[in-house]
PDB file of C-alpha atoms in Angstrom:
ATOM      1  CA  UNK A   1       0.000   0.000   0.000  1.00  0.00           C
ATOM      2  CA  UNK A   2       2.727   2.487   0.954  1.00  0.00           C
ATOM      3  CA  UNK A   3       4.838   1.517  -2.044  1.00  0.00           C
ATOM      4  CA  UNK A   4       1.956   2.331  -4.378  1.00  0.00           C
ATOM      5  CA  UNK A   5       1.530   5.776  -2.802  1.00  0.00           C
ATOM      6  CA  UNK A   6       5.224   6.573  -3.239  1.00  0.00           C
ATOM      7  CA  UNK A   7       5.060   5.749  -6.933  1.00  0.00           C
ATOM      8  CA  UNK A   8       2.297   8.293  -7.425  1.00  0.00           C
ATOM      9  CA  UNK A   9       4.505  11.184  -6.221  1.00  0.00           C
ATOM     10  CA  UNK A  10       6.613  12.663  -8.990  1.00  0.00           C
ATOM     11  CA  UNK A  11      10.301  13.512  -8.456  1.00  0.00           C
ATOM     12  CA  UNK A  12       9.427  17.156  -9.115  1.00  0.00           C
ATOM     13  CA  UNK A  13       7.037  17.124  -6.133  1.00  0.00           C
ATOM     14  CA  UNK A  14       9.714  15.586  -3.900  1.00  0.00           C
ATOM     15  CA  UNK A  15      12.258  18.235  -4.889  1.00  0.00           C
ATOM     16  CA  UNK A  16       9.710  21.002  -4.343  1.00  0.00           C
ATOM     17  CA  UNK A  17       8.817  19.726  -0.870  1.00  0.00           C
ATOM     18  CA  UNK A  18      12.528  19.503   0.060  1.00  0.00           C
ATOM     19  CA  UNK A  19      12.990  23.049  -1.248  1.00  0.00           C
ATOM     20  CA  UNK A  20      10.098  24.338   0.895  1.00  0.00           C
ATOM     21  CA  UNK A  21      11.378  22.375   3.918  1.00  0.00           C
ATOM     22  CA  UNK A  22      14.748  24.126   3.586  1.00  0.00           C
ATOM     23  CA  UNK A  23      13.074  27.579   3.502  1.00  0.00           C
ATOM     24  CA  UNK A  24      11.023  26.798   6.593  1.00  0.00           C
ATOM     25  CA  UNK A  25      13.988  25.390   8.523  1.00  0.00           C
ATOM     26  CA  UNK A  26      16.125  28.451   7.628  1.00  0.00           C
ATOM     27  CA  UNK A  27      13.359  30.763   8.847  1.00  0.00           C
ATOM     28  CA  UNK A  28      12.972  28.852  12.110  1.00  0.00           C
ATOM     29  CA  UNK A  29      16.752  28.952  12.667  1.00  0.00           C
ATOM     30  CA  UNK A  30      16.886  32.716  12.149  1.00  0.00           C
ATOM     31  CA  UNK A  31      13.853  33.303  14.404  1.00  0.00           C
ATOM     32  CA  UNK A  32      15.299  31.171  17.228  1.00  0.00           C
ATOM     33  CA  UNK A  33      18.712  32.829  16.887  1.00  0.00           C
ATOM     34  CA  UNK A  34      17.120  36.290  16.949  1.00  0.00           C
ATOM     35  CA  UNK A  35      15.111  35.385  20.061  1.00  0.00           C
ATOM     36  CA  UNK A  36      18.205  34.019  21.831  1.00  0.00           C
ATOM     37  CA  UNK A  37      20.313  37.080  20.996  1.00  0.00           C
ATOM     38  CA  UNK A  38      17.485  39.441  21.979  1.00  0.00           C
ATOM     39  CA  UNK A  39      17.344  37.873  25.439  1.00  0.00           C
ATOM     40  CA  UNK A  40      21.124  37.699  25.814  1.00  0.00           C
ATOM     41  CA  UNK A  41      22.062  41.150  24.468  1.00  0.00           C
ATOM     42  CA  UNK A  42      19.043  43.292  25.380  1.00  0.00           C
ATOM     43  CA  UNK A  43      21.048  45.706  27.559  1.00  0.00           C
ATOM     44  CA  UNK A  44      23.815  46.045  24.973  1.00  0.00           C
ATOM     45  CA  UNK A  45      21.777  47.706  22.238  1.00  0.00           C
ATOM     46  CA  UNK A  46      21.056  44.580  20.166  1.00  0.00           C
ATOM     47  CA  UNK A  47      19.197  45.609  17.017  1.00  0.00           C
ATOM     48  CA  UNK A  48      19.214  42.580  14.738  1.00  0.00           C
ATOM     49  CA  UNK A  49      21.081  39.689  13.186  1.00  0.00           C
ATOM     50  CA  UNK A  50      22.105  38.692   9.665  1.00  0.00           C
ATOM     51  CA  UNK A  51      22.885  35.089   8.740  1.00  0.00           C
ATOM     52  CA  UNK A  52      25.070  34.237   5.731  1.00  0.00           C
ATOM     53  CA  UNK A  53      25.472  30.576   4.871  1.00  0.00           C
ATOM     54  CA  UNK A  54      28.417  29.452   2.741  1.00  0.00           C
ATOM     55  CA  UNK A  55      29.452  25.865   1.955  1.00  0.00           C
ATOM     56  CA  UNK A  56      32.327  25.976   4.449  1.00  0.00           C
ATOM     57  CA  UNK A  57      30.934  28.086   7.281  1.00  0.00           C
ATOM     58  CA  UNK A  58      27.968  30.068   8.583  1.00  0.00           C
ATOM     59  CA  UNK A  59      28.504  33.761   9.333  1.00  0.00           C
ATOM     60  CA  UNK A  60      26.309  35.343  11.994  1.00  0.00           C
ATOM     61  CA  UNK A  61      26.537  39.140  12.000  1.00  0.00           C
ATOM     62  CA  UNK A  62      25.200  40.815  15.136  1.00  0.00           C
ATOM     63  CA  UNK A  63      24.029  44.424  14.811  1.00  0.00           C
ATOM     64  CA  UNK A  64      24.393  46.354  18.055  1.00  0.00           C
ATOM     65  CA  UNK A  65      24.914  49.898  19.287  1.00  0.00           C
ATOM     66  CA  UNK A  66      27.252  49.146  22.214  1.00  0.00           C
ATOM     67  CA  UNK A  67      29.779  46.868  20.577  1.00  0.00           C
ATOM     68  CA  UNK A  68      32.309  46.877  23.412  1.00  0.00           C
ATOM     69  CA  UNK A  69      29.749  45.397  25.809  1.00  0.00           C
ATOM     70  CA  UNK A  70      28.934  42.628  23.321  1.00  0.00           C
ATOM     71  CA  UNK A  71      32.620  41.855  22.713  1.00  0.00           C
ATOM     72  CA  UNK A  72      33.410  41.645  26.401  1.00  0.00           C
ATOM     73  CA  UNK A  73      36.838  41.782  27.971  1.00  0.00           C
ATOM     74  CA  UNK A  74      39.409  40.677  25.338  1.00  0.00           C
ATOM     75  CA  UNK A  75      36.614  39.200  23.178  1.00  0.00           C
ATOM     76  CA  UNK A  76      35.545  36.731  25.865  1.00  0.00           C
ATOM     77  CA  UNK A  77      31.801  37.311  25.538  1.00  0.00           C
ATOM     78  CA  UNK A  78      31.736  36.992  21.730  1.00  0.00           C
ATOM     79  CA  UNK A  79      33.633  33.675  22.018  1.00  0.00           C
ATOM     80  CA  UNK A  80      31.088  32.489  24.591  1.00  0.00           C
ATOM     81  CA  UNK A  81      28.235  33.439  22.255  1.00  0.00           C
ATOM     82  CA  UNK A  82      29.934  31.569  19.397  1.00  0.00           C
ATOM     83  CA  UNK A  83      30.290  28.428  21.524  1.00  0.00           C
ATOM     84  CA  UNK A  84      26.671  28.600  22.725  1.00  0.00           C
ATOM     85  CA  UNK A  85      25.344  29.042  19.172  1.00  0.00           C
ATOM     86  CA  UNK A  86      27.470  26.119  17.913  1.00  0.00           C
ATOM     87  CA  UNK A  87      26.253  23.852  20.688  1.00  0.00           C
ATOM     88  CA  UNK A  88      22.586  24.939  20.609  1.00  0.00           C
ATOM     89  CA  UNK A  89      22.120  24.636  16.834  1.00  0.00           C
ATOM     90  CA  UNK A  90      24.409  21.639  16.258  1.00  0.00           C
ATOM     91  CA  UNK A  91      27.112  23.209  14.096  1.00  0.00           C
ATOM     92  CA  UNK A  92      30.482  21.451  13.792  1.00  0.00           C
ATOM     93  CA  UNK A  93      33.443  23.025  15.603  1.00  0.00           C
ATOM     94  CA  UNK A  94      34.910  25.982  13.695  1.00  0.00           C
ATOM     95  CA  UNK A  95      32.076  26.275  11.168  1.00  0.00           C
ATOM     96  CA  UNK A  96      30.407  29.290  12.807  1.00  0.00           C
ATOM     97  CA  UNK A  97      31.846  32.795  12.744  1.00  0.00           C
ATOM     98  CA  UNK A  98      30.160  35.476  14.836  1.00  0.00           C
ATOM     99  CA  UNK A  99      30.972  39.073  13.931  1.00  0.00           C
ATOM    100  CA  UNK A 100      29.808  42.328  15.430  1.00  0.00           C
ATOM    101  CA  UNK A 101      28.792  45.442  13.487  1.00  0.00           C
ATOM    102  CA  UNK A 102      27.842  48.902  14.740  1.00  0.00           C
ATOM    103  CA  UNK A 103      24.865  50.304  12.849  1.00  0.00           C
ATOM    104  CA  UNK A 104      26.067  53.206  10.702  1.00  0.00           C
ATOM    105  CA  UNK A 105      22.814  55.092  11.185  1.00  0.00           C
ATOM    106  CA  UNK A 106      23.182  54.860  14.931  1.00  0.00           C
ATOM    107  CA  UNK A 107      26.737  56.150  14.683  1.00  0.00           C
ATOM    108  CA  UNK A 108      25.520  59.145  12.647  1.00  0.00           C
ATOM    109  CA  UNK A 109      22.825  59.937  15.185  1.00  0.00           C
ATOM    110  CA  UNK A 110      25.338  59.755  18.029  1.00  0.00           C
ATOM    111  CA  UNK A 111      27.698  62.149  16.231  1.00  0.00           C
ATOM    112  CA  UNK A 112      24.811  64.494  15.374  1.00  0.00           C
ATOM    113  CA  UNK A 113      23.692  64.649  18.980  1.00  0.00           C
ATOM    114  CA  UNK A 114      27.186  65.545  20.092  1.00  0.00           C
ATOM    115  CA  UNK A 115      27.657  68.371  17.575  1.00  0.00           C
ATOM    116  CA  UNK A 116      25.632  71.605  17.833  1.00  0.00           C
ATOM    117  CA  UNK A 117      24.171  73.325  14.762  1.00  0.00           C
ATOM    118  CA  UNK A 118      26.604  75.852  13.275  1.00  0.00           C
ATOM    119  CA  UNK A 119      25.682  78.108  10.298  1.00  0.00           C
ATOM    120  CA  UNK A 120      29.361  78.404   9.294  1.00  0.00           C
ATOM    121  CA  UNK A 121      29.741  74.602   9.244  1.00  0.00           C
ATOM    122  CA  UNK A 122      33.014  74.552  11.168  1.00  0.00           C
ATOM    123  CA  UNK A 123      31.989  72.835  14.395  1.00  0.00           C
ATOM    124  CA  UNK A 124      28.723  71.201  13.345  1.00  0.00           C
ATOM    125  CA  UNK A 125      26.243  70.730  10.517  1.00  0.00           C
ATOM    126  CA  UNK A 126      25.481  73.831   8.396  1.00  0.00           C
ATOM    127  CA  UNK A 127      21.748  73.161   8.293  1.00  0.00           C
ATOM    128  CA  UNK A 128      19.672  71.922  11.216  1.00  0.00           C
ATOM    129  CA  UNK A 129      19.020  68.226  10.623  1.00  0.00           C
ATOM    130  CA  UNK A 130      15.403  67.031  10.269  1.00  0.00           C
ATOM    131  CA  UNK A 131      15.433  65.354  13.662  1.00  0.00           C
ATOM    132  CA  UNK A 132      16.462  68.611  15.349  1.00  0.00           C
ATOM    133  CA  UNK A 133      14.090  69.551  18.167  1.00  0.00           C
ATOM    134  CA  UNK A 134      13.530  73.260  18.791  1.00  0.00           C
ATOM    135  CA  UNK A 135      11.539  74.446  21.771  1.00  0.00           C
ATOM    136  CA  UNK A 136       9.420  77.513  21.071  1.00  0.00           C
ATOM    137  CA  UNK A 137       7.800  79.633  23.761  1.00  0.00           C
ATOM    138  CA  UNK A 138       3.989  79.688  23.530  1.00  0.00           C
ATOM    139  CA  UNK A 139       2.314  82.819  22.204  1.00  0.00           C
ATOM    140  CA  UNK A 140       0.331  85.029  24.548  1.00  0.00           C
ATOM    141  CA  UNK A 141      -3.303  84.140  24.029  1.00  0.00           C
ATOM    142  CA  UNK A 142      -5.947  86.852  24.196  1.00  0.00           C
ATOM    143  CA  UNK A 143      -8.949  85.512  26.062  1.00  0.00           C
ATOM    144  CA  UNK A 144     -12.299  87.073  25.086  1.00  0.00           C
ATOM    145  CA  UNK A 145     -14.303  88.598  27.911  1.00  0.00           C
ATOM    146  CA  UNK A 146     -17.668  88.170  26.177  1.00  0.00           C
ATOM    147  CA  UNK A 147     -18.772  85.543  23.667  1.00  0.00           C
ATOM    148  CA  UNK A 148     -18.334  86.678  20.059  1.00  0.00           C
ATOM    149  CA  UNK A 149     -19.718  85.108  16.874  1.00  0.00           C
ATOM    150  CA  UNK A 150     -18.735  85.932  13.320  1.00  0.00           C
ATOM    151  CA  UNK A 151     -20.649  85.390  10.098  1.00  0.00           C
ATOM    152  CA  UNK A 152     -19.013  84.465   6.814  1.00  0.00           C
ATOM    153  CA  UNK A 153     -20.585  87.328   4.899  1.00  0.00           C
ATOM    154  CA  UNK A 154     -18.186  89.826   6.419  1.00  0.00           C
ATOM    155  CA  UNK A 155     -20.704  91.604   8.614  1.00  0.00           C
ATOM    156  CA  UNK A 156     -20.223  91.377  12.317  1.00  0.00           C
ATOM    157  CA  UNK A 157     -23.333  91.041  14.427  1.00  0.00           C
ATOM    158  CA  UNK A 158     -23.273  92.466  17.854  1.00  0.00           C
ATOM    159  CA  UNK A 159     -22.435  90.207  20.731  1.00  0.00           C
ATOM    160  CA  UNK A 160     -25.545  88.573  22.190  1.00  0.00           C
ATOM    161  CA  UNK A 161     -26.526  89.779  25.587  1.00  0.00           C
ATOM    162  CA  UNK A 162     -27.112  86.968  28.001  1.00  0.00           C
ATOM    163  CA  UNK A 163     -29.796  87.686  30.579  1.00  0.00           C
ATOM    164  CA  UNK A 164     -28.679  87.333  34.150  1.00  0.00           C
ATOM    165  CA  UNK A 165     -31.316  85.294  35.935  1.00  0.00           C
ATOM    166  CA  UNK A 166     -31.642  84.141  39.487  1.00  0.00           C
ATOM    167  CA  UNK A 167     -29.409  81.197  40.341  1.00  0.00           C
ATOM    168  CA  UNK A 168     -31.114  77.824  40.245  1.00  0.00           C
ATOM    169  CA  UNK A 169     -31.058  76.092  43.644  1.00  0.00           C
ATOM    170  CA  UNK A 170     -29.559  72.629  43.646  1.00  0.00           C
ATOM    171  CA  UNK A 171     -31.001  69.934  45.908  1.00  0.00           C
TER     172      UNK A 171
END
């Protein structure tokens, strides 16, 4: 019975299912790795991971803002992360390379925050950058003393006079 069912599946279908299995397993690997690194490097400015697979090795590139904290003293922490990833995901010894990259956009924002705006362009950017925050004092608001209504025709009616009645007692 099983033999008959296997004959009905074409080789093209088998290859396609293996192809889809590989996509799913790669996605699960990246999701689990991202979750592990998020938990491990949350305080160190972890912002993502890239995985590059070559025939000889797998490169895992960690994107972080505080690279020195991720590296650890004399690269100890990055070696520990490499060993944990090799053991957890079943890679052979020496086939995983973990590298660390500082996001270039983050570096630009850090430099921009440090430098003030300078119209001459000598000690800072010539133009205020779009993420520049300027604090403006609020305008003095004129509060009307009596209610005023305006009509669109351009004529101003006089302010309605509100009769002053006796106050209504509340129970």
